[in-house]
mmCIF file of C-alpha atoms in Angstrom:
data_model
loop_
_atom_site.group_PDB
_atom_site.id
_atom_site.type_symbol
_atom_site.label_atom_id
_atom_site.label_comp_id
_atom_site.label_asym_id
_atom_site.label_seq_id
_atom_site.Cartn_x
_atom_site.Cartn_y
_atom_site.Cartn_z
ATOM 1 C CA MET G 12 4.814 4.852 -21.731
ATOM 2 C CA ARG G 13 2.824 3.615 -18.731
ATOM 3 C CA ALA G 14 0.902 0.524 -19.736
ATOM 4 C CA PHE G 15 -0.572 -2.688 -18.404
ATOM 5 C CA LEU G 16 -1.850 -6.059 -19.543
ATOM 6 C CA ALA G 17 -5.283 -6.869 -18.164
ATOM 7 C CA LEU G 18 -8.377 -8.985 -18.340
ATOM 8 C CA ASP G 19 -11.488 -6.944 -18.945
ATOM 9 C CA VAL G 20 -14.357 -7.040 -16.452
ATOM 10 C CA PRO G 21 -17.903 -7.246 -17.859
ATOM 11 C CA ASP G 22 -20.296 -4.340 -17.380
ATOM 12 C CA ASN G 23 -22.581 -6.214 -14.972
ATOM 13 C CA VAL G 24 -19.650 -6.986 -12.651
ATOM 14 C CA GLN G 25 -18.444 -3.383 -12.879
ATOM 15 C CA GLU G 26 -21.950 -2.211 -11.918
ATOM 16 C CA ARG G 27 -22.005 -4.462 -8.846
ATOM 17 C CA LEU G 28 -18.539 -3.246 -7.866
ATOM 18 C CA GLY G 29 -19.813 0.316 -8.221
ATOM 19 C CA ARG G 30 -22.564 -0.507 -5.744
ATOM 20 C CA LEU G 31 -19.979 -1.876 -3.294
ATOM 21 C CA VAL G 32 -17.982 1.352 -3.649
ATOM 22 C CA ALA G 33 -21.184 3.321 -2.947
ATOM 23 C CA ILE G 34 -21.487 1.430 0.355
ATOM 24 C CA LEU G 35 -17.842 1.957 1.351
ATOM 25 C CA ALA G 36 -17.246 5.500 0.064
ATOM 26 C CA PRO G 37 -19.165 7.368 2.793
ATOM 27 C CA LEU G 38 -16.928 5.682 5.378
ATOM 28 C CA ALA G 39 -13.720 7.196 4.045
ATOM 29 C CA LYS G 40 -12.752 10.697 3.025
ATOM 30 C CA HIS G 41 -9.154 9.961 2.003
ATOM 31 C CA VAL G 42 -9.793 7.416 -0.730
ATOM 32 C CA LYS G 43 -9.508 7.899 -4.476
ATOM 33 C CA TRP G 44 -12.168 5.487 -5.742
ATOM 34 C CA VAL G 45 -11.829 3.870 -9.161
ATOM 35 C CA PRO G 46 -14.782 4.652 -11.462
ATOM 36 C CA ALA G 47 -16.692 1.416 -12.045
ATOM 37 C CA HIS G 48 -16.215 1.559 -15.826
ATOM 38 C CA GLN G 49 -12.419 1.532 -15.362
ATOM 39 C CA ILE G 50 -12.210 -1.528 -13.109
ATOM 40 C CA HIS G 51 -10.128 -4.298 -14.703
ATOM 41 C CA LEU G 52 -7.897 -7.189 -13.612
ATOM 42 C CA THR G 53 -4.288 -6.087 -14.053
ATOM 43 C CA LEU G 54 -1.940 -8.962 -14.821
ATOM 44 C CA THR G 55 1.243 -6.973 -15.254
ATOM 45 C CA PHE G 56 2.108 -3.277 -15.122
ATOM 46 C CA PHE G 57 4.792 -1.529 -17.181
ATOM 47 C CA LYS G 58 6.070 1.680 -15.626
ATOM 48 C CA ASP G 59 7.910 2.608 -18.818
ATOM 49 C CA LEU G 60 7.120 0.407 -21.820
ATOM 50 C CA SER G 61 9.314 1.268 -24.786
ATOM 51 C CA ALA G 62 7.991 1.355 -28.333
ATOM 52 C CA ARG G 63 10.482 -1.415 -29.203
ATOM 53 C CA THR G 64 9.247 -3.716 -26.423
ATOM 54 C CA LEU G 65 5.663 -2.935 -27.397
ATOM 55 C CA GLU G 66 6.391 -4.105 -30.932
ATOM 56 C CA ASP G 67 8.467 -7.116 -29.813
ATOM 57 C CA MET G 68 5.760 -8.417 -27.502
ATOM 58 C CA HIS G 69 2.996 -8.549 -30.112
ATOM 59 C CA GLU G 70 3.848 -11.961 -31.589
ATOM 60 C CA PRO G 71 4.892 -13.936 -28.459
ATOM 61 C CA VAL G 72 2.064 -12.581 -26.290
ATOM 62 C CA GLY G 73 -0.339 -13.208 -29.156
ATOM 63 C CA ALA G 74 0.901 -16.810 -29.434
ATOM 64 C CA LEU G 75 0.458 -17.333 -25.686
ATOM 65 C CA ALA G 76 -3.088 -15.961 -25.831
ATOM 66 C CA ALA G 77 -3.917 -18.024 -28.931
ATOM 67 C CA GLY G 78 -2.857 -21.184 -27.091
ATOM 68 C CA THR G 79 -4.983 -20.371 -24.049
ATOM 69 C CA HIS G 80 -8.501 -21.714 -23.648
ATOM 70 C CA PRO G 81 -10.990 -19.177 -22.259
ATOM 71 C CA PHE G 82 -11.733 -19.610 -18.561
ATOM 72 C CA VAL G 83 -14.014 -18.136 -15.925
ATOM 73 C CA LEU G 84 -13.109 -16.339 -12.690
ATOM 74 C CA GLN G 85 -15.369 -15.133 -9.896
ATOM 75 C CA ALA G 86 -15.191 -11.627 -8.406
ATOM 76 C CA ALA G 87 -16.098 -11.948 -4.741
ATOM 77 C CA GLY G 88 -15.296 -10.618 -1.278
ATOM 78 C CA ALA G 89 -13.546 -7.430 -0.287
ATOM 79 C CA GLY G 90 -10.209 -6.761 1.318
ATOM 80 C CA ALA G 91 -7.380 -4.315 1.690
ATOM 81 C CA PHE G 92 -3.637 -4.228 1.266
ATOM 82 C CA GLY G 93 -1.638 -2.483 3.957
ATOM 83 C CA PRO G 94 -1.141 -2.815 7.671
ATOM 84 C CA SER G 95 -4.097 -3.738 9.842
ATOM 85 C CA GLY G 96 -6.251 -0.695 10.500
ATOM 86 C CA ARG G 97 -4.411 1.378 7.878
ATOM 87 C CA PRO G 98 -5.395 0.099 4.427
ATOM 88 C CA ASN G 99 -3.763 1.612 1.372
ATOM 89 C CA VAL G 100 -5.588 -0.301 -1.415
ATOM 90 C CA ILE G 101 -9.211 -1.468 -1.221
ATOM 91 C CA TRP G 102 -10.058 -4.396 -3.488
ATOM 92 C CA CYS G 103 -12.531 -7.048 -4.522
ATOM 93 C CA GLY G 104 -11.103 -10.560 -4.623
ATOM 94 C CA VAL G 105 -10.797 -12.752 -7.686
ATOM 95 C CA GLU G 106 -11.322 -16.470 -7.223
ATOM 96 C CA ASP G 107 -9.247 -18.690 -9.506
ATOM 97 C CA SER G 108 -10.585 -22.077 -8.384
ATOM 98 C CA GLY G 109 -9.126 -24.004 -11.324
ATOM 99 C CA GLY G 110 -5.732 -22.302 -11.184
ATOM 100 C CA ARG G 111 -6.029 -21.236 -14.818
ATOM 101 C CA LEU G 112 -5.315 -17.570 -14.104
ATOM 102 C CA ALA G 113 -2.227 -18.368 -12.026
ATOM 103 C CA ALA G 114 -0.906 -20.654 -14.773
ATOM 104 C CA PHE G 115 -1.563 -18.028 -17.457
ATOM 105 C CA VAL G 116 0.155 -15.268 -15.464
ATOM 106 C CA SER G 117 3.166 -17.525 -14.865
ATOM 107 C CA GLU G 118 3.472 -18.194 -18.612
ATOM 108 C CA LEU G 119 2.949 -14.509 -19.367
ATOM 109 C CA GLN G 120 5.790 -13.553 -17.018
ATOM 110 C CA LYS G 121 8.080 -16.105 -18.681
ATOM 111 C CA THR G 122 7.149 -14.748 -22.100
ATOM 112 C CA LEU G 123 7.859 -11.172 -21.014
ATOM 113 C CA ALA G 124 11.135 -12.203 -19.345
ATOM 114 C CA CYS G 125 12.310 -13.582 -22.712
ATOM 115 C CA LEU G 126 11.772 -10.053 -24.044
ATOM 116 C CA GLY G 127 13.857 -8.558 -21.239
ATOM 117 C CA VAL G 128 10.878 -7.333 -19.202
ATOM 118 C CA ALA G 129 11.587 -7.940 -15.522
ATOM 119 C CA PRO G 130 8.719 -9.091 -13.289
ATOM 120 C CA GLU G 131 7.160 -6.480 -11.015
ATOM 121 C CA GLY G 132 9.011 -7.744 -7.955
ATOM 122 C CA ARG G 133 6.003 -8.774 -5.896
ATOM 123 C CA PRO G 134 3.900 -11.911 -6.041
ATOM 124 C CA PHE G 135 0.787 -11.788 -8.191
ATOM 125 C CA HIS G 136 -2.349 -11.454 -6.060
ATOM 126 C CA PRO G 137 -5.408 -11.321 -8.329
ATOM 127 C CA HIS G 138 -7.731 -8.506 -7.314
ATOM 128 C CA LEU G 139 -9.864 -5.695 -8.692
ATOM 129 C CA THR G 140 -8.716 -2.367 -7.276
ATOM 130 C CA LEU G 141 -11.668 -0.340 -5.981
ATOM 131 C CA GLY G 142 -9.822 2.521 -4.319
ATOM 132 C CA ARG G 143 -6.504 3.848 -3.057
ATOM 133 C CA VAL G 144 -6.196 5.468 0.360
ATOM 134 C CA LYS G 145 -4.388 8.789 -0.036
ATOM 135 C CA GLY G 146 -3.650 9.597 3.578
ATOM 136 C CA GLY G 147 -4.910 9.313 7.078
ATOM 137 C CA ALA G 148 -6.231 6.309 8.934
ATOM 138 C CA GLU G 149 -9.606 5.150 7.716
ATOM 139 C CA HIS G 150 -10.837 3.207 10.759
ATOM 140 C CA ALA G 151 -14.511 3.105 9.755
ATOM 141 C CA LEU G 152 -13.499 1.765 6.356
ATOM 142 C CA SER G 153 -11.134 -0.790 7.942
ATOM 143 C CA ASN G 154 -13.993 -2.011 10.117
ATOM 144 C CA ALA G 155 -16.461 -2.179 7.209
ATOM 145 C CA ILE G 156 -14.325 -4.149 4.752
ATOM 146 C CA PRO G 157 -14.571 -7.485 6.617
ATOM 147 C CA THR G 158 -18.361 -7.161 6.630
ATOM 148 C CA GLN G 159 -18.250 -7.479 2.823
ATOM 149 C CA ASN G 160 -16.461 -10.848 2.740
ATOM 150 C CA ARG G 161 -19.614 -12.500 1.336
ATOM 151 C CA PHE G 162 -19.994 -9.895 -1.422
ATOM 152 C CA GLU G 163 -20.350 -11.438 -4.896
ATOM 153 C CA ALA G 164 -19.830 -9.375 -8.016
ATOM 154 C CA GLY G 165 -20.173 -12.204 -10.526
ATOM 155 C CA ALA G 166 -18.321 -14.070 -13.237
ATOM 156 C CA ILE G 167 -15.468 -12.728 -15.324
ATOM 157 C CA ALA G 168 -15.137 -14.585 -18.625
ATOM 158 C CA ALA G 169 -11.448 -14.459 -19.483
ATOM 159 C CA ASP G 170 -11.526 -14.783 -23.255
ATOM 160 C CA HIS G 171 -8.968 -12.194 -24.318
ATOM 161 C CA LEU G 172 -5.994 -10.193 -23.064
ATOM 162 C CA THR G 173 -5.853 -6.422 -23.463
ATOM 163 C CA LEU G 174 -2.853 -4.090 -23.469
ATOM 164 C CA TYR G 175 -3.788 -0.627 -22.200
ATOM 165 C CA GLU G 176 -1.882 2.623 -22.166
ATOM 166 C CA SER G 177 -2.442 4.541 -18.929
ATOM 167 C CA GLN G 178 -2.308 8.323 -19.148
ATOM 168 C CA LEU G 179 -2.253 10.242 -15.880
ATOM 169 C CA SER G 180 -3.928 13.605 -15.364
ATOM 170 C CA SER G 181 -5.119 15.699 -12.431
ATOM 171 C CA SER G 182 -8.585 14.145 -12.803
ATOM 172 C CA GLY G 183 -7.193 10.603 -12.635
ATOM 173 C CA PRO G 184 -5.952 8.051 -15.143
ATOM 174 C CA SER G 185 -7.486 7.384 -18.509
ATOM 175 C CA TYR G 186 -6.948 4.157 -20.422
ATOM 176 C CA ARG G 187 -6.549 3.553 -24.128
ATOM 177 C CA VAL G 188 -6.607 0.093 -25.710
ATOM 178 C CA LEU G 189 -3.389 -0.554 -27.633
ATOM 179 C CA ARG G 190 -3.934 -4.223 -28.529
ATOM 180 C CA THR G 191 -6.112 -7.205 -27.737
ATOM 181 C CA TRP G 192 -5.294 -10.880 -28.144
ATOM 182 C CA PRO G 193 -8.131 -13.461 -28.101
ATOM 183 C CA PHE G 194 -7.884 -16.717 -26.146
ATOM 184 C CA THR G 195 -8.624 -19.314 -28.806
ATOM 185 C CA GLY G 196 -7.215 -22.459 -27.194
ATOM 186 C CA GLY G 197 -5.061 -23.261 -30.178
ATOM 187 C CA SER G 198 -7.979 -23.549 -32.586
#
């Protein structure tokens, strides 16, 4: 199954991100925008998660989460992945000033590696995906993104980890919560 581990984004941050999308959307006709209520912070993606791995990961991922103290991130700025002038993913940045997210993701990858789950093969760059460019150069969008570098969406309280199943359809993906693990800091 297609699945991913993520940190949930609070409603107020999703609403602000929706307003940013409303500003950018008229500038691009070849972008599939993410509905605000589906915006999340993906930590790791599983292209084909087996039922066995799903079961095997419950205890070690739960132990990692239980030993993690909650922390706060900031959603701010806008950017794009892809060559200059030809973005392929539009995103809002995630500021990890204390390095807690980076440390957690590193431990999560080690935990998954012990279960035989290989890392994705690219460095982790925390971001909230707003849209994916589906074709054609989007010059107006490329020019507008840097104007949003002072955009602030707000705080993300990382207090639990969620495993989602992602089901694809012609209308876009839908997500179903499979498991959540609270960050309790060992208490």
